[in-house]
Tab-separated table of C-alpha atoms and ligand atoms in Angstrom:
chain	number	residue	atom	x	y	z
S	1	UNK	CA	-152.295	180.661	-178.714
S	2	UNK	CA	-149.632	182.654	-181.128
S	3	UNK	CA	-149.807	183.112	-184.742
S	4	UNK	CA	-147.474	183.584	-186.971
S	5	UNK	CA	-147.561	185.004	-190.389
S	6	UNK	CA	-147.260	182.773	-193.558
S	7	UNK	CA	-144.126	184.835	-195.141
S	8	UNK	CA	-142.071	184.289	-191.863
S	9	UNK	CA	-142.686	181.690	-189.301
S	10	UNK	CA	-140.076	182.612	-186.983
S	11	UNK	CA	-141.878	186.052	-185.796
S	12	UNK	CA	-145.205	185.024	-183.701
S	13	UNK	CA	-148.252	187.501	-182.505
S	14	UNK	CA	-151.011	187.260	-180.055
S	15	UNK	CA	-154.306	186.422	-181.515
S	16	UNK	CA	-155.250	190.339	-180.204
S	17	UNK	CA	-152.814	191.808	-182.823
S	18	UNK	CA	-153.753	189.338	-185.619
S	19	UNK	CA	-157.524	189.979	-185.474
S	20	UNK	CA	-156.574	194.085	-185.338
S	21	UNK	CA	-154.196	193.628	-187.910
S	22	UNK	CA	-155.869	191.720	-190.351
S	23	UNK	CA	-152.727	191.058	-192.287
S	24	UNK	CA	-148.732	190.420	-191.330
S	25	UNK	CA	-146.461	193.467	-191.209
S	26	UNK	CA	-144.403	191.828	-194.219
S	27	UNK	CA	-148.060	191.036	-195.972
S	28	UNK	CA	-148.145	187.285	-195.260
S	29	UNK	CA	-151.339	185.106	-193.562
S	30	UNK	CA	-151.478	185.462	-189.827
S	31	UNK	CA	-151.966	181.039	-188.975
S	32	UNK	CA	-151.841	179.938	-185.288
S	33	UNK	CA	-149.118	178.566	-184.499
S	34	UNK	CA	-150.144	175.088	-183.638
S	35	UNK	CA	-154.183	173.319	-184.362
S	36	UNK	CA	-155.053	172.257	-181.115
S	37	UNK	CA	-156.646	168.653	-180.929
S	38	UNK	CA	-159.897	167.596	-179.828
S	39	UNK	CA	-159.842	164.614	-177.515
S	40	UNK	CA	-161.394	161.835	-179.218
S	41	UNK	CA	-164.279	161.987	-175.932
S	42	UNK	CA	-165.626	165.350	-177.745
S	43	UNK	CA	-166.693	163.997	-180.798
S	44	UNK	CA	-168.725	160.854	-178.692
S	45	UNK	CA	-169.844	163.853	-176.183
S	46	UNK	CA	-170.597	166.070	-179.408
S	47	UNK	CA	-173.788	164.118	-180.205
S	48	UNK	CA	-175.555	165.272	-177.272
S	49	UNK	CA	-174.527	168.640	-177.634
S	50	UNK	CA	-176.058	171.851	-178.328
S	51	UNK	CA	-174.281	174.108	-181.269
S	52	UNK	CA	-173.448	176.615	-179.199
S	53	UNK	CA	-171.546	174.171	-177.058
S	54	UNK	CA	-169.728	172.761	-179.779
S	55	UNK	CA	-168.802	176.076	-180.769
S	56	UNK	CA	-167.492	176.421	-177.350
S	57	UNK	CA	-165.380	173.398	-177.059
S	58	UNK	CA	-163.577	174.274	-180.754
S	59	UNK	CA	-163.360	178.040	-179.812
S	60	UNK	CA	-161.885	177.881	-176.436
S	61	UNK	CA	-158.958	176.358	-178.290
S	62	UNK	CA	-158.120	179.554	-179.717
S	63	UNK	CA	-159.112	182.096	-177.160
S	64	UNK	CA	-160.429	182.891	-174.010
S	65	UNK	CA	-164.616	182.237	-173.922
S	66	UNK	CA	-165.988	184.649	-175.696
S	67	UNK	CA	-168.802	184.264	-177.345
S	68	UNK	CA	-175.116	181.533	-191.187
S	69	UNK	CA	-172.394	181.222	-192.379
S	70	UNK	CA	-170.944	184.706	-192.983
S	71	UNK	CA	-172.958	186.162	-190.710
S	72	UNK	CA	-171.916	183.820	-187.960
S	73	UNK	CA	-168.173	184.834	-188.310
S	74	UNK	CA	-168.834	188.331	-188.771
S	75	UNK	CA	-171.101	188.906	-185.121
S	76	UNK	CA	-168.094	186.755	-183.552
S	77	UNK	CA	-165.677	188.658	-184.967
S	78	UNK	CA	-167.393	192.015	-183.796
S	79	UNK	CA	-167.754	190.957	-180.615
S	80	UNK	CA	-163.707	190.336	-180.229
S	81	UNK	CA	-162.444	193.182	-182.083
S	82	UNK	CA	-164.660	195.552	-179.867
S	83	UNK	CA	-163.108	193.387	-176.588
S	84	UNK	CA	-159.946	194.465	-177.938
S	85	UNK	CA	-160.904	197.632	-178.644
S	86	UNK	CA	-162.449	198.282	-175.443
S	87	UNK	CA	-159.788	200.523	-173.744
S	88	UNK	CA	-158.427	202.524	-176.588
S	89	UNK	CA	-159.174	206.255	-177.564
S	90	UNK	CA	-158.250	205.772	-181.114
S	91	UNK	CA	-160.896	204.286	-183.580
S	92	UNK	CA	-160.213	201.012	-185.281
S	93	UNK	CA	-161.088	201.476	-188.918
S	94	UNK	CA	-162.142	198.035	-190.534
S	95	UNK	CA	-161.942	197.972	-194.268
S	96	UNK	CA	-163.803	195.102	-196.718
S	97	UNK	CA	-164.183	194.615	-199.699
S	98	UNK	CA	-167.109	192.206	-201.014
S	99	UNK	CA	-168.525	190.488	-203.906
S	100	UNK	CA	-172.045	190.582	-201.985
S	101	UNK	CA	-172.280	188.680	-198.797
S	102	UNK	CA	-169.513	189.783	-196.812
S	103	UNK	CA	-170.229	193.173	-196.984
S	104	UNK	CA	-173.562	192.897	-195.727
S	105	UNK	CA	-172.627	190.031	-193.085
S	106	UNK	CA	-169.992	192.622	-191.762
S	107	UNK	CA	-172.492	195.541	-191.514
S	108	UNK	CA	-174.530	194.383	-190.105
S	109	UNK	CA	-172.486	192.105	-187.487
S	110	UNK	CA	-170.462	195.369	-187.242
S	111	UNK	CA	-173.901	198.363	-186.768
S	112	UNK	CA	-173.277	200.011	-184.057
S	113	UNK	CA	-170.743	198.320	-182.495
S	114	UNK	CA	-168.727	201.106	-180.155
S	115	UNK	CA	-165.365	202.089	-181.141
S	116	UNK	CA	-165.218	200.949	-184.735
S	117	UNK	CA	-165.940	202.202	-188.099
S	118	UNK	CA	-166.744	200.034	-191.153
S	119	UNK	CA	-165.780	200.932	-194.692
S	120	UNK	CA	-167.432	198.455	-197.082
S	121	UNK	CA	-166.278	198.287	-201.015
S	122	UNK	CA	-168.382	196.845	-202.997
S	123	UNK	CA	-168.470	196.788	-207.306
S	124	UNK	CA	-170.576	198.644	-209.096
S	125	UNK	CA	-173.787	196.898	-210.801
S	126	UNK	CA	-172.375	193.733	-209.750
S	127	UNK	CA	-174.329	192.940	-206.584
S	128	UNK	CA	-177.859	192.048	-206.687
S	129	UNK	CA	-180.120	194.890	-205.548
S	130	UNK	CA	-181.185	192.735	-202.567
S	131	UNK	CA	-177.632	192.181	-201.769
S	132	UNK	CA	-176.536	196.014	-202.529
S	133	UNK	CA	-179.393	196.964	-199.716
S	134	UNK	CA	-178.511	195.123	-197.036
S	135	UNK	CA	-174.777	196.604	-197.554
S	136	UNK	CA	-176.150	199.938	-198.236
S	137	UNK	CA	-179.068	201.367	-196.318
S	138	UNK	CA	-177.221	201.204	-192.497
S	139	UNK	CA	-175.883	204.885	-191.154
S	140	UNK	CA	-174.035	205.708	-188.280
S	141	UNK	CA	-170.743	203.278	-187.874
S	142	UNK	CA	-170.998	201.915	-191.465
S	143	UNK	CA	-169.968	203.809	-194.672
S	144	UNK	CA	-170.311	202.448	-197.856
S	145	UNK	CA	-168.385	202.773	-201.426
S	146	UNK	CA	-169.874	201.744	-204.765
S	147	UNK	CA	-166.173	201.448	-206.697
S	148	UNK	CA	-166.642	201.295	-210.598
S	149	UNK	CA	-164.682	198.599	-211.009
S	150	UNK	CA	-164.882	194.614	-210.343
S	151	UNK	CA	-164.299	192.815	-206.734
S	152	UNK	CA	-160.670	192.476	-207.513
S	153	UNK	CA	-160.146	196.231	-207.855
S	154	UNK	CA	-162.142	196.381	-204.461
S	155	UNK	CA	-159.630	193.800	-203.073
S	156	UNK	CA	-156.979	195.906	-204.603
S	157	UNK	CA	-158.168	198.820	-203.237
S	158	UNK	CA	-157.878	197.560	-199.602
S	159	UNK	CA	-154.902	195.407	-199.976
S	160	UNK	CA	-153.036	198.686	-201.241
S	161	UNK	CA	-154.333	201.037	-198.115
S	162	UNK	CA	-152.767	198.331	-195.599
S	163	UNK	CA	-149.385	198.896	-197.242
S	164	UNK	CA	-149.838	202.681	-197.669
S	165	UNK	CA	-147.166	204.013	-195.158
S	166	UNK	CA	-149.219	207.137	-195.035
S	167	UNK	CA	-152.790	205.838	-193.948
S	168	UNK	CA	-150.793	203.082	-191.746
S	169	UNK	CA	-149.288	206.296	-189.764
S	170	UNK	CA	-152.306	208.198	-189.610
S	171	UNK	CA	-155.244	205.517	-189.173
S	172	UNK	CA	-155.846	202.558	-187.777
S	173	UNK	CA	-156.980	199.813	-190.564
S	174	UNK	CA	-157.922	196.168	-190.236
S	175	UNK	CA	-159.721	194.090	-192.460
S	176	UNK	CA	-162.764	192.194	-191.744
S	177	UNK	CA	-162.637	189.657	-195.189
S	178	UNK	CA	-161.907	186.121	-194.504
S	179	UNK	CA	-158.113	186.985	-194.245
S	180	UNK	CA	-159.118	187.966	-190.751
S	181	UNK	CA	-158.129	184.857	-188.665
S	182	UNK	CA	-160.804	185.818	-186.673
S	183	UNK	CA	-163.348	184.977	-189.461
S	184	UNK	CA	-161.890	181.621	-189.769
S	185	UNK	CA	-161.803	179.918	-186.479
S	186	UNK	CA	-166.020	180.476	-186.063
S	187	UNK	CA	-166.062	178.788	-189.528
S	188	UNK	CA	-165.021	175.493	-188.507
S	189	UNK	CA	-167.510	175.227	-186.093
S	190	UNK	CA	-170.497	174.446	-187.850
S	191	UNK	CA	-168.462	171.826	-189.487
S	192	UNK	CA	-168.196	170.088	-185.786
S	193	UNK	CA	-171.932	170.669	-185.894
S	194	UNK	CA	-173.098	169.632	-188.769
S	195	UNK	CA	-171.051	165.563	-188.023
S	196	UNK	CA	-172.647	165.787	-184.354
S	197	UNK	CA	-176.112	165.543	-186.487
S	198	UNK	CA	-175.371	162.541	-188.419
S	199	UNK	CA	-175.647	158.955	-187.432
S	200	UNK	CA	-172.887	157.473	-185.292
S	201	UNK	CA	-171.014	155.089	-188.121
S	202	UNK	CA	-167.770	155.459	-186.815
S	203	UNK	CA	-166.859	156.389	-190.724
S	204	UNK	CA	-165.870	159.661	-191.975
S	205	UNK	CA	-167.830	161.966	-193.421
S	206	UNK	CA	-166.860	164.021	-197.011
S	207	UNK	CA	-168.185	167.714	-196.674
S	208	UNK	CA	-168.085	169.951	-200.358
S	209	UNK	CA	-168.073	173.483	-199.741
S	210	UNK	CA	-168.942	176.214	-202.270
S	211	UNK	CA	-165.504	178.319	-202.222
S	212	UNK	CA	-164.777	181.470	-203.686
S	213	UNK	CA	-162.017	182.940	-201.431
S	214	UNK	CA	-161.599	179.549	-200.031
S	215	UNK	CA	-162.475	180.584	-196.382
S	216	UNK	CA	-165.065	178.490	-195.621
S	217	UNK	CA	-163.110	175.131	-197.056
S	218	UNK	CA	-159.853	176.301	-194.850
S	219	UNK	CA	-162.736	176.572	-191.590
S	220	UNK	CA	-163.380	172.698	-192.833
S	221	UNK	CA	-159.644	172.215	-193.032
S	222	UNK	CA	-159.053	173.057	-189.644
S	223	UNK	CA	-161.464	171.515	-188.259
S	224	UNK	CA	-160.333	167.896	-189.849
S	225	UNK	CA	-156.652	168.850	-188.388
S	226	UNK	CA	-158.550	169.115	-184.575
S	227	UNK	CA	-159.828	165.955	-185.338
S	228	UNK	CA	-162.604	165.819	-186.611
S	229	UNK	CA	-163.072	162.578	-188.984
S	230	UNK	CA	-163.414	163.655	-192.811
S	231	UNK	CA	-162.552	161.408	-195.780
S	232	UNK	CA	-162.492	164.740	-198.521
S	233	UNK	CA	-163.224	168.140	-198.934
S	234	UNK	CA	-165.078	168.799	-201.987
S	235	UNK	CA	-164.210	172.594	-203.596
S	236	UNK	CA	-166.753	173.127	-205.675
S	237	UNK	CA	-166.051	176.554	-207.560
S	238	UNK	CA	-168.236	178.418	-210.290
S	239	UNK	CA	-166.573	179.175	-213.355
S	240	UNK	CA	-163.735	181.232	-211.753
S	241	UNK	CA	-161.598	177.936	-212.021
S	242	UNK	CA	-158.000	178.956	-210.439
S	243	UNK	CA	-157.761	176.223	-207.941
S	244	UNK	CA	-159.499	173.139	-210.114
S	245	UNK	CA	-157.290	173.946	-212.727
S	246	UNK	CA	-154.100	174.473	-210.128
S	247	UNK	CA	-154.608	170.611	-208.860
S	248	UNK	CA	-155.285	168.750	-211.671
S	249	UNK	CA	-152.145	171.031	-213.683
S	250	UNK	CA	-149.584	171.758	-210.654
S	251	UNK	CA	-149.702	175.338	-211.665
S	252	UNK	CA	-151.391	178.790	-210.188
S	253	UNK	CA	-153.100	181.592	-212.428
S	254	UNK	CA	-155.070	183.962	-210.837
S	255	UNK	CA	-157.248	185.144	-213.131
S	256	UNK	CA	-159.448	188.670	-213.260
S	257	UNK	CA	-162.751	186.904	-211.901
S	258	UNK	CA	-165.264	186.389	-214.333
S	259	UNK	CA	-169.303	186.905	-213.405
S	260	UNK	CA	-171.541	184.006	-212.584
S	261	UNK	CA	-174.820	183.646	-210.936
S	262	UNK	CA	-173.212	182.541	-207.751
S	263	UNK	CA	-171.347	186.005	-207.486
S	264	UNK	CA	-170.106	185.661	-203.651
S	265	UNK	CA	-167.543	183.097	-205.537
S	266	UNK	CA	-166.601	184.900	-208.480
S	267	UNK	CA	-162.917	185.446	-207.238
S	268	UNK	CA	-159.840	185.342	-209.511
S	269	UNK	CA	-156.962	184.650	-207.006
S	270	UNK	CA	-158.404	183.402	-203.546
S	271	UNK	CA	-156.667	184.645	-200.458
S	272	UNK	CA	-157.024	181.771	-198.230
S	273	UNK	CA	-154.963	179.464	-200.776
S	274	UNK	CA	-152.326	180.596	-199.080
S	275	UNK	CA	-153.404	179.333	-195.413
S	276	UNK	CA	-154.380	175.975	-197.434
S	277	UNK	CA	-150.434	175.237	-198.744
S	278	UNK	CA	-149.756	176.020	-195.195
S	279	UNK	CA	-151.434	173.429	-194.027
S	280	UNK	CA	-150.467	170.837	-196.358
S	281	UNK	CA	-146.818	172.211	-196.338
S	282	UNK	CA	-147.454	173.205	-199.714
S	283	UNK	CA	-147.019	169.790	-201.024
S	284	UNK	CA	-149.138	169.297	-203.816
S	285	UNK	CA	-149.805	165.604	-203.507
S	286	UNK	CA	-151.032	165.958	-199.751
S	287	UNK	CA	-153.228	169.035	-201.336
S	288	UNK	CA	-154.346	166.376	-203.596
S	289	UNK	CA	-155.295	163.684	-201.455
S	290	UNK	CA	-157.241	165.675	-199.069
S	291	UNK	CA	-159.147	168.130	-201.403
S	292	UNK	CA	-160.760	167.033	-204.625
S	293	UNK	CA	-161.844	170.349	-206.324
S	294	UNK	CA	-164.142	170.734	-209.388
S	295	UNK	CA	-165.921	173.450	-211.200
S	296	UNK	CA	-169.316	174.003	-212.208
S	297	UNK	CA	-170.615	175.881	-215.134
S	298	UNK	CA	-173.506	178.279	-215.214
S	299	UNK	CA	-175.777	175.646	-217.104
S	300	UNK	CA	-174.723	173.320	-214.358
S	301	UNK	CA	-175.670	175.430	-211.600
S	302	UNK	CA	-179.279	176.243	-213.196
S	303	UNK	CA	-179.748	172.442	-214.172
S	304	UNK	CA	-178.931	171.823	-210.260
S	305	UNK	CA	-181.152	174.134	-208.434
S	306	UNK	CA	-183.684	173.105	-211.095
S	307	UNK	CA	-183.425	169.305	-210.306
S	308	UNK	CA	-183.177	169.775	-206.780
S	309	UNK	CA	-186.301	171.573	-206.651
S	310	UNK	CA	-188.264	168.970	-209.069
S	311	UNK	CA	-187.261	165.962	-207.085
S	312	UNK	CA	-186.846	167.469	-203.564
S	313	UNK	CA	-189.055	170.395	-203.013
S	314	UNK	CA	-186.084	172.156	-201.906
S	315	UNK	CA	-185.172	175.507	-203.326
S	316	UNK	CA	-181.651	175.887	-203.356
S	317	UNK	CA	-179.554	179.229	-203.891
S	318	UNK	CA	-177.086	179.300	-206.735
S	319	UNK	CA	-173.732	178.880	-204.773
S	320	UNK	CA	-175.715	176.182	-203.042
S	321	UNK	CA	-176.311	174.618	-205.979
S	322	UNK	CA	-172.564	174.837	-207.052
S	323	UNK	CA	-171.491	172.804	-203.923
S	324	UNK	CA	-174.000	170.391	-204.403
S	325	UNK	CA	-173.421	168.958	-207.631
S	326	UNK	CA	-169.549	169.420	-206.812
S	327	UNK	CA	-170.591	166.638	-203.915
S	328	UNK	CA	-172.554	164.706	-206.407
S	329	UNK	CA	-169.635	164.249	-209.022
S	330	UNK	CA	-167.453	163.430	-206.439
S	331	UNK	CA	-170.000	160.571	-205.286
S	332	UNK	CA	-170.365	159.174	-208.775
S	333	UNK	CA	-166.899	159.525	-210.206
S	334	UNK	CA	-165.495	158.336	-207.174
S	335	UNK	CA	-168.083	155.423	-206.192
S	336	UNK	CA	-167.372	156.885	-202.593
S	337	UNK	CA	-169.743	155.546	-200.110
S	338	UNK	CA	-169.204	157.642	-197.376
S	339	UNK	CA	-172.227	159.813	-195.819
S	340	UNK	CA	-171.383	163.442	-198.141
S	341	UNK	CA	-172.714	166.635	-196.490
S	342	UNK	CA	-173.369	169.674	-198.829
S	343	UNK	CA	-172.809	173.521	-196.761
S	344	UNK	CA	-175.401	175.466	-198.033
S	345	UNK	CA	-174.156	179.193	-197.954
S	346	UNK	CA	-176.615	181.388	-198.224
S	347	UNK	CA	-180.889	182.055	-198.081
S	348	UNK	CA	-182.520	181.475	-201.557
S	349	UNK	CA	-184.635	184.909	-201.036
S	350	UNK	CA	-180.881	186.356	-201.101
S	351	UNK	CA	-181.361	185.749	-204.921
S	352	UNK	CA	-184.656	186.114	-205.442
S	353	UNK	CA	-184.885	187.053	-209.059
S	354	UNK	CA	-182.433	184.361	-210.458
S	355	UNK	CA	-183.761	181.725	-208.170
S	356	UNK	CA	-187.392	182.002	-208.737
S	357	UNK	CA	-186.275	182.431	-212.796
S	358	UNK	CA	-184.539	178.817	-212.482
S	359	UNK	CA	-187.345	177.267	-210.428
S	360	UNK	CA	-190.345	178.699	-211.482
S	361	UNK	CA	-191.219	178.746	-207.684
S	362	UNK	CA	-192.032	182.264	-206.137
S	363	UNK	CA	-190.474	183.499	-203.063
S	364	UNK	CA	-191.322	185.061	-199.868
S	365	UNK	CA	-189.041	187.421	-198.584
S	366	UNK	CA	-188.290	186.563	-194.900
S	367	UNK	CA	-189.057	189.829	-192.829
S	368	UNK	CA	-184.982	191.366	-192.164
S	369	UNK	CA	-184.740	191.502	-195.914
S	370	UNK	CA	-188.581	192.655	-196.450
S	371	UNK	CA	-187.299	196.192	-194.043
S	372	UNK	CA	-183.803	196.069	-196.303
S	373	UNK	CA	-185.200	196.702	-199.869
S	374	UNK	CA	-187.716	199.530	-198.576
S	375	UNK	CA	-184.524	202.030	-197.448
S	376	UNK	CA	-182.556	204.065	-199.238
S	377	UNK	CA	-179.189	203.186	-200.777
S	378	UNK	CA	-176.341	205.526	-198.738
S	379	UNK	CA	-173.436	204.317	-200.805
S	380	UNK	CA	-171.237	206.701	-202.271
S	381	UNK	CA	-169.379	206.079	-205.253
S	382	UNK	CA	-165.694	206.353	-206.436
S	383	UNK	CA	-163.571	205.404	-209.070
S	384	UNK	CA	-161.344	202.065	-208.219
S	385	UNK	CA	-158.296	204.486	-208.464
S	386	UNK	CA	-156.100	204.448	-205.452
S	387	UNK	CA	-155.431	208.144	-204.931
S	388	UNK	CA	-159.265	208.500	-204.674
S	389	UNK	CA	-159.712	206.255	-202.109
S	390	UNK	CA	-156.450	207.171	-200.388
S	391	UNK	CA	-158.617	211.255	-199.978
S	392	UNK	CA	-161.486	209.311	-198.700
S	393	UNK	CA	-160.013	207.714	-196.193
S	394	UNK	CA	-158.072	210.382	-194.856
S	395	UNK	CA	-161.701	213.178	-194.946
S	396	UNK	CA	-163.512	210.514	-193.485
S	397	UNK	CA	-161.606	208.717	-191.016
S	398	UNK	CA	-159.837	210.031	-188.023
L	401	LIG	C1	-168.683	183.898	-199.400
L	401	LIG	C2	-169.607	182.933	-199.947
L	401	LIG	C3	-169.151	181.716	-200.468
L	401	LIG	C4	-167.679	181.368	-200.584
L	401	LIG	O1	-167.007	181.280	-199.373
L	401	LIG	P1	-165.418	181.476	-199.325
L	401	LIG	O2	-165.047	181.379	-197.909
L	401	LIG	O3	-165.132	182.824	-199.930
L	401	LIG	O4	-164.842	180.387	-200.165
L	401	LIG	C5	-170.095	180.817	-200.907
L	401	LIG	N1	-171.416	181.108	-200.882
L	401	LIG	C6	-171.880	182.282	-200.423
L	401	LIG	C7	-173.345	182.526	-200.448
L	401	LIG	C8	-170.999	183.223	-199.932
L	401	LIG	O5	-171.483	184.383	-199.464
């Protein structure tokens, strides 16, 4: 499989170079060049499957067999990128910037994997402190910077060293956010999963997905175009609004991201959109029909994971929440009666204070995060300007 990036079609890569890369030469999307399709058999064979084997059938599309949400892609990722790695004498220097999960989904997928350093950015006092220890307290291969600033200066940050003739002649830099093609592909899998679990009604299925750099949904997205049978997407956003407001107006603002309670979303001008008018040939009507996105206050989200736990017994976590009520207004306003399925993103104990604030319900820690809170932070911080980080780099990496 080739890939090509979205600012020039006509120049195609191997899927090596895109996951090293991270991003195009001329700053575009790396996409692969074609989305293979399932044979209608797999999705009959699917319900007798194991995950991993569904994993295998998608994945084997896109690469040779190799082989939680974020943590998911990031261990596959690590895995590849240190195949890749495997016979050079230069370091591969993977830089990420995070608004909470990735950062500790890629250190830890990333600890101690030989032959690669991570650099994680995170913003300052906006990170819960559960979330700010599992990014922070791993040594060795991970190094970790606490940038006074918000995600988007973190984003900034990185986005600026890949174009920085001076670290791109010196160091070798890839990203690990969900620009990283690599992150992608293992996040339509769980979508092929989740409609092997289902009853057999021969209709299709409408997932909603809690989106904040739009990742996840463009997993979902790729995973309809190999086949797989779904009516709708659902993009159910927090407060940070860009992409509700871009279909029902026709027009894109990136914003500066504004803080919610579901902060892994709280992103002001999503990368992936750009791998989503890809594949809708950036025809807003197709967008339309395929994706029906809405956006859920704060009050929303609280009444949600409130309800849910009332009527259910089941404690949801805030960007949980989000895509569940995204699924629910699409069900009522829509009188849809297709089977919805909800992705939930993330472990309510990630958000322990909030969650047991909304619920009233008190939370056990499951052990990995128990260890987590009882180290010591390592992160070292910096300012979010460029010349700063631009030192860093070149003292800390060779
Ligand atoms: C990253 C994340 C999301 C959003 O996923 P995107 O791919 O950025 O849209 C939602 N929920 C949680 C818990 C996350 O960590």
């Amino acid at each position: 499989m080739k890939f090509y990036s979205t600012k020039d079609r006509t120049k195609t890569v191997s899927l090596e170079y895109a996951v090293l890369r991270g991003l195009a030469d001329d700053c575009g999307l790396f996409m692969p060049v074609n989305i293979p399709q399932l044979p209608k058999q797999f999705f009959s064979e699917s319900r007798k499957m194991s995950f991993q084997e569904i994993a295998y059938r998608v994945a084997k599309n896109f690469f040779q067999p190799t082989l939680a949400f974020k943590d998911f892609a990031a261990r596959f990722m690590s895995q590849l990128m240190s195949y890749f790695v495997r016979n050079s004498d230069k370091e591969l220097t993977i830089l990420v910037a995070t608004s909470g999960d990735t950062g500790s989904a890629v250190a830890h997928g990333f600890y101690n994997i030989p032959g690669i350093k991570v650099i994680i950015l995170y913003p300052s006092k906006k990170v819960s402190l559960l979330q700010e220890k599992q990014i922070a307290t791993l040594d060795g291969n991970i190094t970790v910077l606490e940038i006074r600033g918000t995600f988007d200066d973190c984003q900034r940050l990185v986005k600026q060293a890949f174009m920085d003739p001076d670290l791109q002649n010196k160091l070798w830099l890839t990203s690990a956010n969900s620009i990283n093609i690599a992150r992608l592909i293992p996040q339509s899998f769980y979508y092929f999963y989740a409609f092997s679990k289902i009853e057999d009604s021969g209709k299709s299925v409408v997932f909603s997905v809690p989106s904040g750099n739009f990742g996840n949904l463009t997993g979902g997205i790729l995973a309809k175009k190999m086949g797989l049978p779904v009516d709708k997407f659902v993009a159910a956003t927090n407060a940070n609004d860009v992409i509700p407001k871009y279909l029902s107006s026709g027009r894109f603002h990136p914003q500066p991201s504004r803080r919610t309670i579901s902060n892994a979303m709280d992103v002001g001008n999503p990368s992936n959109w750009a791998r989503i008018l890809e594949l809708f040939d950036n025809d807003l009507q197709k967008i339309r029909q395929e994706i029906f996105a809405v956006s859920v206050s704060e009050e929303q989200t609280r009444e949600t994971m409130n309800h849910v736990f009332q009527q259910y017994s089941y404690i949801m976590d805030p960007h949980t929440a989000v895509g569940y009520l995204g699924l629910i207004k699409y069900l009522s306003e829509t009188q849809n009666q297709t089977c919805g399925i909800s992705l939930s993103t993330a472990h309510p104990a990630k958000f322990k204070d909030i969650v047991e604030k909304i619920t009233g319900q008190s939370i056990t820690l499951p052990e990995r995060l128990a260890t987590c809170l009882k180290k010591k932070n390592r992160s070292i911080v910096l300012s979010k300007e460029f010349a700063g980080f631009k030192e860093f780099l070149f003292e800390t990496v060779r």
